mmCIF file of C-alpha atoms in Angstrom:
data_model
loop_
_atom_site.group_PDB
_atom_site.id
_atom_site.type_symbol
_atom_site.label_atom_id
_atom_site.label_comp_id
_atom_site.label_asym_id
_atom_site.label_seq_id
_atom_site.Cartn_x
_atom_site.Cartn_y
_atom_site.Cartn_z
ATOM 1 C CA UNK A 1 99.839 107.886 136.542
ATOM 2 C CA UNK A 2 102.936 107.323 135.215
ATOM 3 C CA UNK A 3 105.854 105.366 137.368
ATOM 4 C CA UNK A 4 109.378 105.407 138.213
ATOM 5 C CA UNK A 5 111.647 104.284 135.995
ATOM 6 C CA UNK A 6 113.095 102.363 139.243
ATOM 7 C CA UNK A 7 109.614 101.361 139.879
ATOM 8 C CA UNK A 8 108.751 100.281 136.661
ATOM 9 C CA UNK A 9 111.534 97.912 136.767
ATOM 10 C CA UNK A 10 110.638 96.415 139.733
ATOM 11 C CA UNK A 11 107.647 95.607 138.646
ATOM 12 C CA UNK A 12 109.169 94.055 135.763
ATOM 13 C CA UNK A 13 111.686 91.782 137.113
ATOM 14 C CA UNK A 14 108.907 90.788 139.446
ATOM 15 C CA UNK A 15 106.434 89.715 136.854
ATOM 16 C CA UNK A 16 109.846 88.064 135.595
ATOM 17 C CA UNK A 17 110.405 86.308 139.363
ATOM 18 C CA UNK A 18 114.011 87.845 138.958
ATOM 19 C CA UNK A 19 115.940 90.233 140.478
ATOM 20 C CA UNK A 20 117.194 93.707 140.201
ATOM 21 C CA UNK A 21 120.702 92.350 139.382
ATOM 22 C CA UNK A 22 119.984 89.022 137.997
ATOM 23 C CA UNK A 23 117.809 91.393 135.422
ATOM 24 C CA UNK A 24 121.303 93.429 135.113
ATOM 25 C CA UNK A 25 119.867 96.513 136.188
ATOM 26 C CA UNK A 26 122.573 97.085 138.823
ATOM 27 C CA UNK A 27 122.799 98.848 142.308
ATOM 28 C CA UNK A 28 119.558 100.974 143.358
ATOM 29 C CA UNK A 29 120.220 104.598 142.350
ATOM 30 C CA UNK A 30 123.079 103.868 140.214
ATOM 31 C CA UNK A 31 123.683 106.041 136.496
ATOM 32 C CA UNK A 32 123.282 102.406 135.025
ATOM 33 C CA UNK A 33 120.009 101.504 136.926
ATOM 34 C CA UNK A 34 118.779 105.001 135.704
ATOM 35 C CA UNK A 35 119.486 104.407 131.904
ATOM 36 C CA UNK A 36 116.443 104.384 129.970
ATOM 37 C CA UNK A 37 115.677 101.710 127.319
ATOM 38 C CA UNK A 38 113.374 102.637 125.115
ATOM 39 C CA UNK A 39 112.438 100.474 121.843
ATOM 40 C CA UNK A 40 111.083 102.209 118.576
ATOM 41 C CA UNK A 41 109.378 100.044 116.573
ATOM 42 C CA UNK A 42 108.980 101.321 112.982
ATOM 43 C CA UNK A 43 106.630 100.289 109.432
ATOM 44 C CA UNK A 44 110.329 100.181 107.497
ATOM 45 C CA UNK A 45 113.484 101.250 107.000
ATOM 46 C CA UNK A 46 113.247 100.803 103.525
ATOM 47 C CA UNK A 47 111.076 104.249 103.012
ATOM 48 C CA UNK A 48 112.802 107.597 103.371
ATOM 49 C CA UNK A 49 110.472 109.056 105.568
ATOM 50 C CA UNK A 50 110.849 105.686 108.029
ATOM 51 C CA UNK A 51 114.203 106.430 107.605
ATOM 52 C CA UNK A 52 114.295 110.378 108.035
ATOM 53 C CA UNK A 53 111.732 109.362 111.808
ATOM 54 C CA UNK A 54 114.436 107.285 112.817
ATOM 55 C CA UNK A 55 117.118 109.190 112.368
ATOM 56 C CA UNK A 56 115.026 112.294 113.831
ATOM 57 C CA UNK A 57 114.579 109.450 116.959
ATOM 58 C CA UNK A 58 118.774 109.234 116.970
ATOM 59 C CA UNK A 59 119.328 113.061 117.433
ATOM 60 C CA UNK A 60 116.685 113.439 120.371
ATOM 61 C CA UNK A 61 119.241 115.391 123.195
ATOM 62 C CA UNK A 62 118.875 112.341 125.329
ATOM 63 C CA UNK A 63 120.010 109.876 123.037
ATOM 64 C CA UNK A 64 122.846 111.119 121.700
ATOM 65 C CA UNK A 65 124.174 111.879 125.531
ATOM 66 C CA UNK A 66 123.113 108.912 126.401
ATOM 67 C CA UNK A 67 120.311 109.307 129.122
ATOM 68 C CA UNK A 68 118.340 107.105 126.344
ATOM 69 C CA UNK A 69 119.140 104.005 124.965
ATOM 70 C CA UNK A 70 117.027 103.965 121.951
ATOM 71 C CA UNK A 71 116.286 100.322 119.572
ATOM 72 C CA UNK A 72 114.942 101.055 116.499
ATOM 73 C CA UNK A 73 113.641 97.526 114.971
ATOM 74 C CA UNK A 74 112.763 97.474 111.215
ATOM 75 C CA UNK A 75 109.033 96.170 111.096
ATOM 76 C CA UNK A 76 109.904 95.573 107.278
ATOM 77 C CA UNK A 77 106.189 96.503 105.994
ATOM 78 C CA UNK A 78 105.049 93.219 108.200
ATOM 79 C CA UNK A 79 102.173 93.231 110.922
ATOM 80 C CA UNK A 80 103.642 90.007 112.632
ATOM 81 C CA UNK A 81 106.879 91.041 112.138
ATOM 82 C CA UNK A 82 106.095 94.179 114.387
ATOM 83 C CA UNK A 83 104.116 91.712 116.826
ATOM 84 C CA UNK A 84 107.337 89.338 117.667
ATOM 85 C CA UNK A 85 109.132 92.450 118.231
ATOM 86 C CA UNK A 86 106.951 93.858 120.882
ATOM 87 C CA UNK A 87 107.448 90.737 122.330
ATOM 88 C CA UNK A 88 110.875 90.554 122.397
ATOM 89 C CA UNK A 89 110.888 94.304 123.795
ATOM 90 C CA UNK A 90 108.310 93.308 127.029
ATOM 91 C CA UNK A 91 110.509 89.776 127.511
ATOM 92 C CA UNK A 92 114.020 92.498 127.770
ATOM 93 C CA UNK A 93 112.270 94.938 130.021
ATOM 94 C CA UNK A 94 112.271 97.948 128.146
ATOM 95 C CA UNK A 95 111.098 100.848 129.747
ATOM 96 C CA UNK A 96 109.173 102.194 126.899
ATOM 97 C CA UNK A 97 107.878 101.151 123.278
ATOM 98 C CA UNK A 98 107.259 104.028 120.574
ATOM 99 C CA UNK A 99 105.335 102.538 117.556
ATOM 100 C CA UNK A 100 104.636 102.534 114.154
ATOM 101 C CA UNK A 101 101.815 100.402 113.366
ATOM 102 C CA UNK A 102 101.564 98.345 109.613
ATOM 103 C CA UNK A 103 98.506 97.759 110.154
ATOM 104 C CA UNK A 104 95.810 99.884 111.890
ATOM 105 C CA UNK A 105 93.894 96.888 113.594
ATOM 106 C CA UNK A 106 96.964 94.066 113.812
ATOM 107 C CA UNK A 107 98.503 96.803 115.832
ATOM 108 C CA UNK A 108 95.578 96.631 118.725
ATOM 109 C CA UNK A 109 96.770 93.731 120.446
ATOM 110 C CA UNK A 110 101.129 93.740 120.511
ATOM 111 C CA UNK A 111 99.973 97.118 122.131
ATOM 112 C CA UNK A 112 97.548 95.638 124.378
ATOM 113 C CA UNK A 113 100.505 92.549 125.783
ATOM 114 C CA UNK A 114 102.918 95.527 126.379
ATOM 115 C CA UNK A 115 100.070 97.565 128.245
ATOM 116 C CA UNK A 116 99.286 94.548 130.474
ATOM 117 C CA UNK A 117 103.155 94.242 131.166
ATOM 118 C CA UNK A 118 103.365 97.701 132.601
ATOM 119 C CA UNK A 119 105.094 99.040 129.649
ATOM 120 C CA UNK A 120 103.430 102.142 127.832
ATOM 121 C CA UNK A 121 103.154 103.076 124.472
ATOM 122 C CA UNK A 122 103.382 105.930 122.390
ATOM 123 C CA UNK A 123 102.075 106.180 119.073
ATOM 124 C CA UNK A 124 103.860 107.982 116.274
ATOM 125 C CA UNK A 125 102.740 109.143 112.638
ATOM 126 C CA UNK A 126 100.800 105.933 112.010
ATOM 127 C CA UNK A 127 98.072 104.931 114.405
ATOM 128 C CA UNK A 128 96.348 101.489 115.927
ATOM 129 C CA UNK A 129 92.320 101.731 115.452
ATOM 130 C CA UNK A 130 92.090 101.680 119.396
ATOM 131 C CA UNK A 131 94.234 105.131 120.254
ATOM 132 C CA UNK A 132 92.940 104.556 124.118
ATOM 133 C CA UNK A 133 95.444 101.727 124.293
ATOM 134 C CA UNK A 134 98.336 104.444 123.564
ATOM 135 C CA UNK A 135 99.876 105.998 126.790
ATOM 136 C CA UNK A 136 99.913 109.039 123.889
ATOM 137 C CA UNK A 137 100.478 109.548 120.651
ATOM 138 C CA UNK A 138 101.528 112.225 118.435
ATOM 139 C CA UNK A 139 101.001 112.321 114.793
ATOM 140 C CA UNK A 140 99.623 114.531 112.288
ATOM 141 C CA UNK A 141 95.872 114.463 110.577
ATOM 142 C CA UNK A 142 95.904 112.260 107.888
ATOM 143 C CA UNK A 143 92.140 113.101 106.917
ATOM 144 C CA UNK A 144 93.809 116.811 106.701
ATOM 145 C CA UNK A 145 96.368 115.708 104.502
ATOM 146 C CA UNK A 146 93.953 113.928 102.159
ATOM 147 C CA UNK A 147 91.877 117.103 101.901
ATOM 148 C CA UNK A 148 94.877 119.154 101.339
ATOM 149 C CA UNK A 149 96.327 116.537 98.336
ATOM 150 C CA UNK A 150 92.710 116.321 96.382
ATOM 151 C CA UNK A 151 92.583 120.005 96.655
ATOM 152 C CA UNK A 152 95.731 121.013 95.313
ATOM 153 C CA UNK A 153 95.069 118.490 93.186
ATOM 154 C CA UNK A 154 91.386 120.000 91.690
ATOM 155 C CA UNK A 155 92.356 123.298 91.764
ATOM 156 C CA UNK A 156 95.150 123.296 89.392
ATOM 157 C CA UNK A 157 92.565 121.197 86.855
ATOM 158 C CA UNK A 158 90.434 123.840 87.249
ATOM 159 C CA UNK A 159 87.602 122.086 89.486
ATOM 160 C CA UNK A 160 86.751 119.936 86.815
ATOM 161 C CA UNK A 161 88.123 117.048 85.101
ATOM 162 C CA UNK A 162 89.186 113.351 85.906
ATOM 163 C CA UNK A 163 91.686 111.807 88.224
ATOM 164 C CA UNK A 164 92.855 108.997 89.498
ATOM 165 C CA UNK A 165 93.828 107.768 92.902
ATOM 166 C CA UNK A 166 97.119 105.791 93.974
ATOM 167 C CA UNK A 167 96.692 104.495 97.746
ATOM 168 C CA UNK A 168 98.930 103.478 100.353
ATOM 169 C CA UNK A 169 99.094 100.028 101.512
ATOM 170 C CA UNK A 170 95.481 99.325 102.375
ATOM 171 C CA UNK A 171 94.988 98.705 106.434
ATOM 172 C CA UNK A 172 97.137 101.130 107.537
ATOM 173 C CA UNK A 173 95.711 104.560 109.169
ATOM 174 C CA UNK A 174 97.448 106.641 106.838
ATOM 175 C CA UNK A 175 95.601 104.945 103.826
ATOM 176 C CA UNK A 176 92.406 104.721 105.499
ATOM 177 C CA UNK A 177 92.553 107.972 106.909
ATOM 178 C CA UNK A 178 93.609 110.188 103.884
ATOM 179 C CA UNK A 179 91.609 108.534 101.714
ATOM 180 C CA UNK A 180 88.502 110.041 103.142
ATOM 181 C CA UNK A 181 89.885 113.641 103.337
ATOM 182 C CA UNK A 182 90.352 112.830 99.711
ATOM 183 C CA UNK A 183 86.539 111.545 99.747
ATOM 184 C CA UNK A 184 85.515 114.559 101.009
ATOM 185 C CA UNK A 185 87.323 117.294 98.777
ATOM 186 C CA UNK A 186 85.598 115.469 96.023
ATOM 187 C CA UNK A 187 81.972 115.496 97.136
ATOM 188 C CA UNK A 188 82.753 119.054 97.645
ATOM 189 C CA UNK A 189 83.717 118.878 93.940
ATOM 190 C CA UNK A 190 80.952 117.058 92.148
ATOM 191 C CA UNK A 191 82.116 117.945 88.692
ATOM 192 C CA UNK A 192 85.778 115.570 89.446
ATOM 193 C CA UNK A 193 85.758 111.937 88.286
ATOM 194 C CA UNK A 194 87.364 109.122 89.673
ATOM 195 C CA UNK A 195 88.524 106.686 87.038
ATOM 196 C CA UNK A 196 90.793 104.934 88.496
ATOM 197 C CA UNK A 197 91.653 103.979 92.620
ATOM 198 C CA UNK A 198 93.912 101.439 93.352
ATOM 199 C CA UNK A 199 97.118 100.550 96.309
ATOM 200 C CA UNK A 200 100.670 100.846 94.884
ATOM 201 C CA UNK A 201 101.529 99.929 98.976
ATOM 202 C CA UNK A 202 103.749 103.320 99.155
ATOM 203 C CA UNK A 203 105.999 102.359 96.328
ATOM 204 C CA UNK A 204 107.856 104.386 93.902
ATOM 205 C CA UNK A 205 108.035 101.139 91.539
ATOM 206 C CA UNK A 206 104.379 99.960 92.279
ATOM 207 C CA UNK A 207 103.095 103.867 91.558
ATOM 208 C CA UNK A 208 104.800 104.027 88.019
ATOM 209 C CA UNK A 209 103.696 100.518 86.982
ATOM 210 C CA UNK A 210 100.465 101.166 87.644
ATOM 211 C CA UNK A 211 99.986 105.219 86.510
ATOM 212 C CA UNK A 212 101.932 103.761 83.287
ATOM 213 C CA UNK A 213 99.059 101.250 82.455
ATOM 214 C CA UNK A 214 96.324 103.537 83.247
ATOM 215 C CA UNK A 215 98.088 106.269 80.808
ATOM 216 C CA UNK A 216 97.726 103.451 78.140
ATOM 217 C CA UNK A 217 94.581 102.302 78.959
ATOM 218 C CA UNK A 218 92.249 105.633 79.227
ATOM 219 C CA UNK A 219 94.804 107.425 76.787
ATOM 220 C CA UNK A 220 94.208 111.230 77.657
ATOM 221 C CA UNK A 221 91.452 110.731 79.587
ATOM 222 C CA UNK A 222 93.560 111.174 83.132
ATOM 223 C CA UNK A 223 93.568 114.918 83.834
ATOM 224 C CA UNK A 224 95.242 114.882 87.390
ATOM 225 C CA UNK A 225 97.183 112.361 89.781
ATOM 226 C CA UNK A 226 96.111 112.008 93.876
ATOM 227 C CA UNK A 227 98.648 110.137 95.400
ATOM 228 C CA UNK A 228 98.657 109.397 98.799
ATOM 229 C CA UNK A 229 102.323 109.741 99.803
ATOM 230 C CA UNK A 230 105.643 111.366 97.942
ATOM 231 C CA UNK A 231 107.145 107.790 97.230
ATOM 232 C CA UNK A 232 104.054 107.364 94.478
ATOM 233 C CA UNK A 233 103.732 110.604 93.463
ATOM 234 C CA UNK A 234 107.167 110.397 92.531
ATOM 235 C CA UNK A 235 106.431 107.257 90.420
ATOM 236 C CA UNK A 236 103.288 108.576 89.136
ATOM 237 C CA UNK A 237 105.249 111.823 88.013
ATOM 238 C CA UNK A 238 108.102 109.464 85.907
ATOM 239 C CA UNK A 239 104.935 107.834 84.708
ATOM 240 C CA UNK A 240 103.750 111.250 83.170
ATOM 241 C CA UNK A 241 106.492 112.046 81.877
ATOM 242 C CA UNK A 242 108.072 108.573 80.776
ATOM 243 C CA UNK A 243 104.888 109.250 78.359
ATOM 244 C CA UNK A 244 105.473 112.359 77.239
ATOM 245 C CA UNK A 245 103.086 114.698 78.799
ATOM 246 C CA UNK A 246 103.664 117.644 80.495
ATOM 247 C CA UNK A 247 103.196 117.373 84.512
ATOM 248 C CA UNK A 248 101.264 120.865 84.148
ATOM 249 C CA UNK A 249 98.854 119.852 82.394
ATOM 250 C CA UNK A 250 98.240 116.390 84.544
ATOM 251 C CA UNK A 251 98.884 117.609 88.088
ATOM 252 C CA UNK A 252 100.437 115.117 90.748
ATOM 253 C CA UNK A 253 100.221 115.384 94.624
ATOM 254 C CA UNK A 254 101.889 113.435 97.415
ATOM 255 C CA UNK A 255 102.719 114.113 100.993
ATOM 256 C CA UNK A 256 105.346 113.998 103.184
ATOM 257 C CA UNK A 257 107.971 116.060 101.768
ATOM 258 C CA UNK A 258 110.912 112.923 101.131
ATOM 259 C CA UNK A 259 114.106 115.057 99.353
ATOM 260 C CA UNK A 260 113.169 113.715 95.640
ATOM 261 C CA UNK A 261 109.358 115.482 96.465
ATOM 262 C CA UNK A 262 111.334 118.367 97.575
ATOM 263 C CA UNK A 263 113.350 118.558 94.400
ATOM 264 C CA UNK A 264 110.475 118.361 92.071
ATOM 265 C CA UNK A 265 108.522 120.930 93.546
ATOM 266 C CA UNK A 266 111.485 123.114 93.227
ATOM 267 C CA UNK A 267 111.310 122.337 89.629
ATOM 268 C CA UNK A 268 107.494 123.042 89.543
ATOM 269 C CA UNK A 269 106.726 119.250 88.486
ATOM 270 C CA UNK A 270 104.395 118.791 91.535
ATOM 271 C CA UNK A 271 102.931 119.388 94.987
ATOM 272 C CA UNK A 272 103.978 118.307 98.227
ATOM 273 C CA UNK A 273 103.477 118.720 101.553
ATOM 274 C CA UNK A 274 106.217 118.207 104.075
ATOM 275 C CA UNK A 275 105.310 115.783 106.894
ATOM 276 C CA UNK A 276 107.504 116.432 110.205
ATOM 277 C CA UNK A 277 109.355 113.192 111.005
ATOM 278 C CA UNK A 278 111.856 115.307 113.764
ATOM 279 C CA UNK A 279 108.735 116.459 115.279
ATOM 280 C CA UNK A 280 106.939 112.859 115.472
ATOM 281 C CA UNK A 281 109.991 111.359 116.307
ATOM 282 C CA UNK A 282 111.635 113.097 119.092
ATOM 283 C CA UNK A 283 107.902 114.204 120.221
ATOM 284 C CA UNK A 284 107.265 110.821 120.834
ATOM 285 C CA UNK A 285 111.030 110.051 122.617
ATOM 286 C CA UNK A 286 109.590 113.330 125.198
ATOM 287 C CA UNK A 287 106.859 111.816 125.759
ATOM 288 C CA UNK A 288 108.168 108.343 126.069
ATOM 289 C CA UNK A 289 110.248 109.629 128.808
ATOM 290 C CA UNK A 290 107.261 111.439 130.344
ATOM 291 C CA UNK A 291 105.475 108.080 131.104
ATOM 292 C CA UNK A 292 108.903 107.210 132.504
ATOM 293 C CA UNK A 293 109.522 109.985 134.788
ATOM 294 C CA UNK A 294 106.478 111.439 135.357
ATOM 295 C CA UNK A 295 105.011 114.831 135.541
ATOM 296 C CA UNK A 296 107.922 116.549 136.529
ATOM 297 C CA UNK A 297 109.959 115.748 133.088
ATOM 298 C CA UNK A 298 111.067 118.902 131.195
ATOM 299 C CA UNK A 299 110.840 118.101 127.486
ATOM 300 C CA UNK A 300 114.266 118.636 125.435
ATOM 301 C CA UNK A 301 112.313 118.111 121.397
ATOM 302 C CA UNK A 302 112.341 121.613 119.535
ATOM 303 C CA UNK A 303 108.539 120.955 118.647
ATOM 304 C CA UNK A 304 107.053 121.463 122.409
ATOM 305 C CA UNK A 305 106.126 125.550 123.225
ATOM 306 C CA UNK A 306 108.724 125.540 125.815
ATOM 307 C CA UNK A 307 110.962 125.327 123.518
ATOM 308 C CA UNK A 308 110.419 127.476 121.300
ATOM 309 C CA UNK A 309 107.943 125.385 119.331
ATOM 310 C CA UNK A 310 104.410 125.193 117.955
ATOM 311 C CA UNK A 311 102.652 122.629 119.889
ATOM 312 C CA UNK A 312 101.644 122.664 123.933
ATOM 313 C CA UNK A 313 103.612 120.323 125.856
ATOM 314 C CA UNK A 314 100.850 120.593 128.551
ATOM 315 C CA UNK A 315 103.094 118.768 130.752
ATOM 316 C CA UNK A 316 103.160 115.287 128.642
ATOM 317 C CA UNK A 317 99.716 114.865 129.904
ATOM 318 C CA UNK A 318 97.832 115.005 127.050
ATOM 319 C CA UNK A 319 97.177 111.652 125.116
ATOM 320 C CA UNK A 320 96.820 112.982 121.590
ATOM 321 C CA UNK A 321 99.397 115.705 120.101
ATOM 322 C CA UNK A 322 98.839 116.959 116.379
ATOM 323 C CA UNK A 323 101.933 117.860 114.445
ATOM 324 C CA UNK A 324 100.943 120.655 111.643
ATOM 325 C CA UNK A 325 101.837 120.392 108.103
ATOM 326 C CA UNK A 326 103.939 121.898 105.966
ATOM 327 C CA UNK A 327 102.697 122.727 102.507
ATOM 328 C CA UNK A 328 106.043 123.055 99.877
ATOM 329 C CA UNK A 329 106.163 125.823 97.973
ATOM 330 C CA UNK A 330 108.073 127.352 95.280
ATOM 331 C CA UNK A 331 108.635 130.538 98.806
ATOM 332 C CA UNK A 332 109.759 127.439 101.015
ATOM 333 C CA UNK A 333 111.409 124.483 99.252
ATOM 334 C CA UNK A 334 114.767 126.266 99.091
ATOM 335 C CA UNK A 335 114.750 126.664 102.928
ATOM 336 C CA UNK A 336 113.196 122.725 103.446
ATOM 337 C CA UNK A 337 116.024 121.500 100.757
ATOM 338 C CA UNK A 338 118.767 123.399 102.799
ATOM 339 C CA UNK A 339 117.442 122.346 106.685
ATOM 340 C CA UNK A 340 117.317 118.242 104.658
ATOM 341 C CA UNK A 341 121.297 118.542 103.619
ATOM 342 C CA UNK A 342 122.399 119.890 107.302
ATOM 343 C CA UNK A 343 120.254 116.590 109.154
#
């Protein structure tokens, strides 16, 4: 059951052996004491989409009028990193942590400390292997989105044909977790090949390096690209065309729908689909205030039912929360590209 913020402070500065105002909290019942602090701690800030979730995070209602105080900390692609951080967030007191994982098993025990110190967790986009840890967690199906990227993927080469595969950095639940939606569109698909598979660890850079050597090195063998998010399908598509073929005839898929994805789908260079870093982000600040407050919090993200959204708040109660996807198309990209210039 979730606690008072007062409460949960309390608590706090007694596992501290300090005081309410020796801990700076204030008077009892005081705007100040009330102030949530909430600490989001992210894979990157190096990424667009990293960047797009914590921006999303900075235009919740209750940040930008102050109810929050929201921390974003920059896990810079680093497992440890993100572990020293979680303790610096339960040796301040926040109220809440939202996180990010690198890694989906290095994430298991930062969450675990923070747990033990009375502080909960949320989960967004990426995942820890142990989800019971989370106080919730709202992300969307990677093993969907791996389906969805070897299909569009197979179907434009006709159901036949070879391709390769460019994964994420390997350990993280988005790798491991779209890779075998990608598994199983191909056993459905007996007749596609898999020459190549290796990790270009997200990277635009990494992704054309590596599509460029396998170009040289099986020639015109390569009849379609799987990429596991936008950053390397972006690379992969430069890589395709740096050699002069023609993206139609070797297909490229990513996900998460960065602008540059966006743009090329617009041009009809390749296939996206849009992953919902407002929803994720300010999902996961609702629900972060949930375990707060407590059942009687109203949620103020646009994603929840009550407001107008797609998913059922179900009064924060719930510990998992799927966000859908968005596939891009040539119907939707101009409305996608417009709603990414007004953020």
């Amino acid at each position: 059951m979730a606690k008072t913020l007062l409460s949960r402070r309390l608590m706090l500065a007694a596992l501290a052996g300090t005081s309410m105002v020796a801990a700076g909290f204030g008077l009892v019942g005081t705007a100040a004491a009330q102030e949530a602090r909430i600490a989001a701690v992210v894979q990157s800030l190096d990424t667009e989409f990293n960047v797009l979730w914590a921006d999303a995070a900075n235009r919740h209602p209750l940040v930008e009028d102050g109810t929050i105080a929201l921390t974003v900390l920059d896990g810079r692609m680093d497992a440890l990193q993100q572990s020293n951080q979680f303790d610096t967030a339960i040796a301040e007191g926040y109220d809440a942590i939202i996180f990010v994982p690198v890694d989906i098993n290095a994430g298991n025990d930062p969450v675990q400390r923070a747990m033990e110190a009375g502080i909960p967790v949320i989960g967004s986009n990426t995942l820890i292997s142990d989800t019971d840890l989370y106080e919730s967690y709202i992300s969307s199906n990677d093993v969907e989105a791996g389906r969805i990227l070897a299909e569009s993927v197979i179907e434009k080469m006709g159901g036949s044909g070879n391709v390769v595969i460019v994964e994420g950095m390997i350990g993280q639940s988005a790798q491991v977790q779209r890779l075998e939606g990608i598994e199983e569109a191909l056993a459905a698909n007996p007749d596609v090949t898999v020459l190549e598979q290796r990790t270009a660890n997200w990277s635009r850079a990494e992704a054309l390096s590596l599509v460029e050597n396998w170009l040289i090195s099986r020639g015109g063998e390569i009849n379609g690209i799987i990429a596991q998010n936008d950053e390397m399908a972006i690379g992969a598509l430069e890589a395709v065309k740096a050699a002069g073929l023609d993206p139609a005839e070797v297909p490229v898929a990513g996900v998460d729908g960065v602008t540059d994805a966006l743009l090329a789908v617009q041009r009809g260079e390749m296939m996206s689909t849009l992953q919902d870093a407002d929803a994720q982000a300010q999902g996961a600040i609702d629900l972060a205030m949930a375990a707060i407050e407590g059942e009687g919090y109203e949620p103020r993200a646009a994603v929840w039912d009550v407001n107008g959204g797609e998913m059922a708040w179900d009064g924060g109660q719930s510990q998992q929360y799927s966000v859908p996807w968005v596939p891009v198309t040539a119907d939707n990209v101009e409305d996608l590209l417009a709603m990414r210039q007004n953020q």
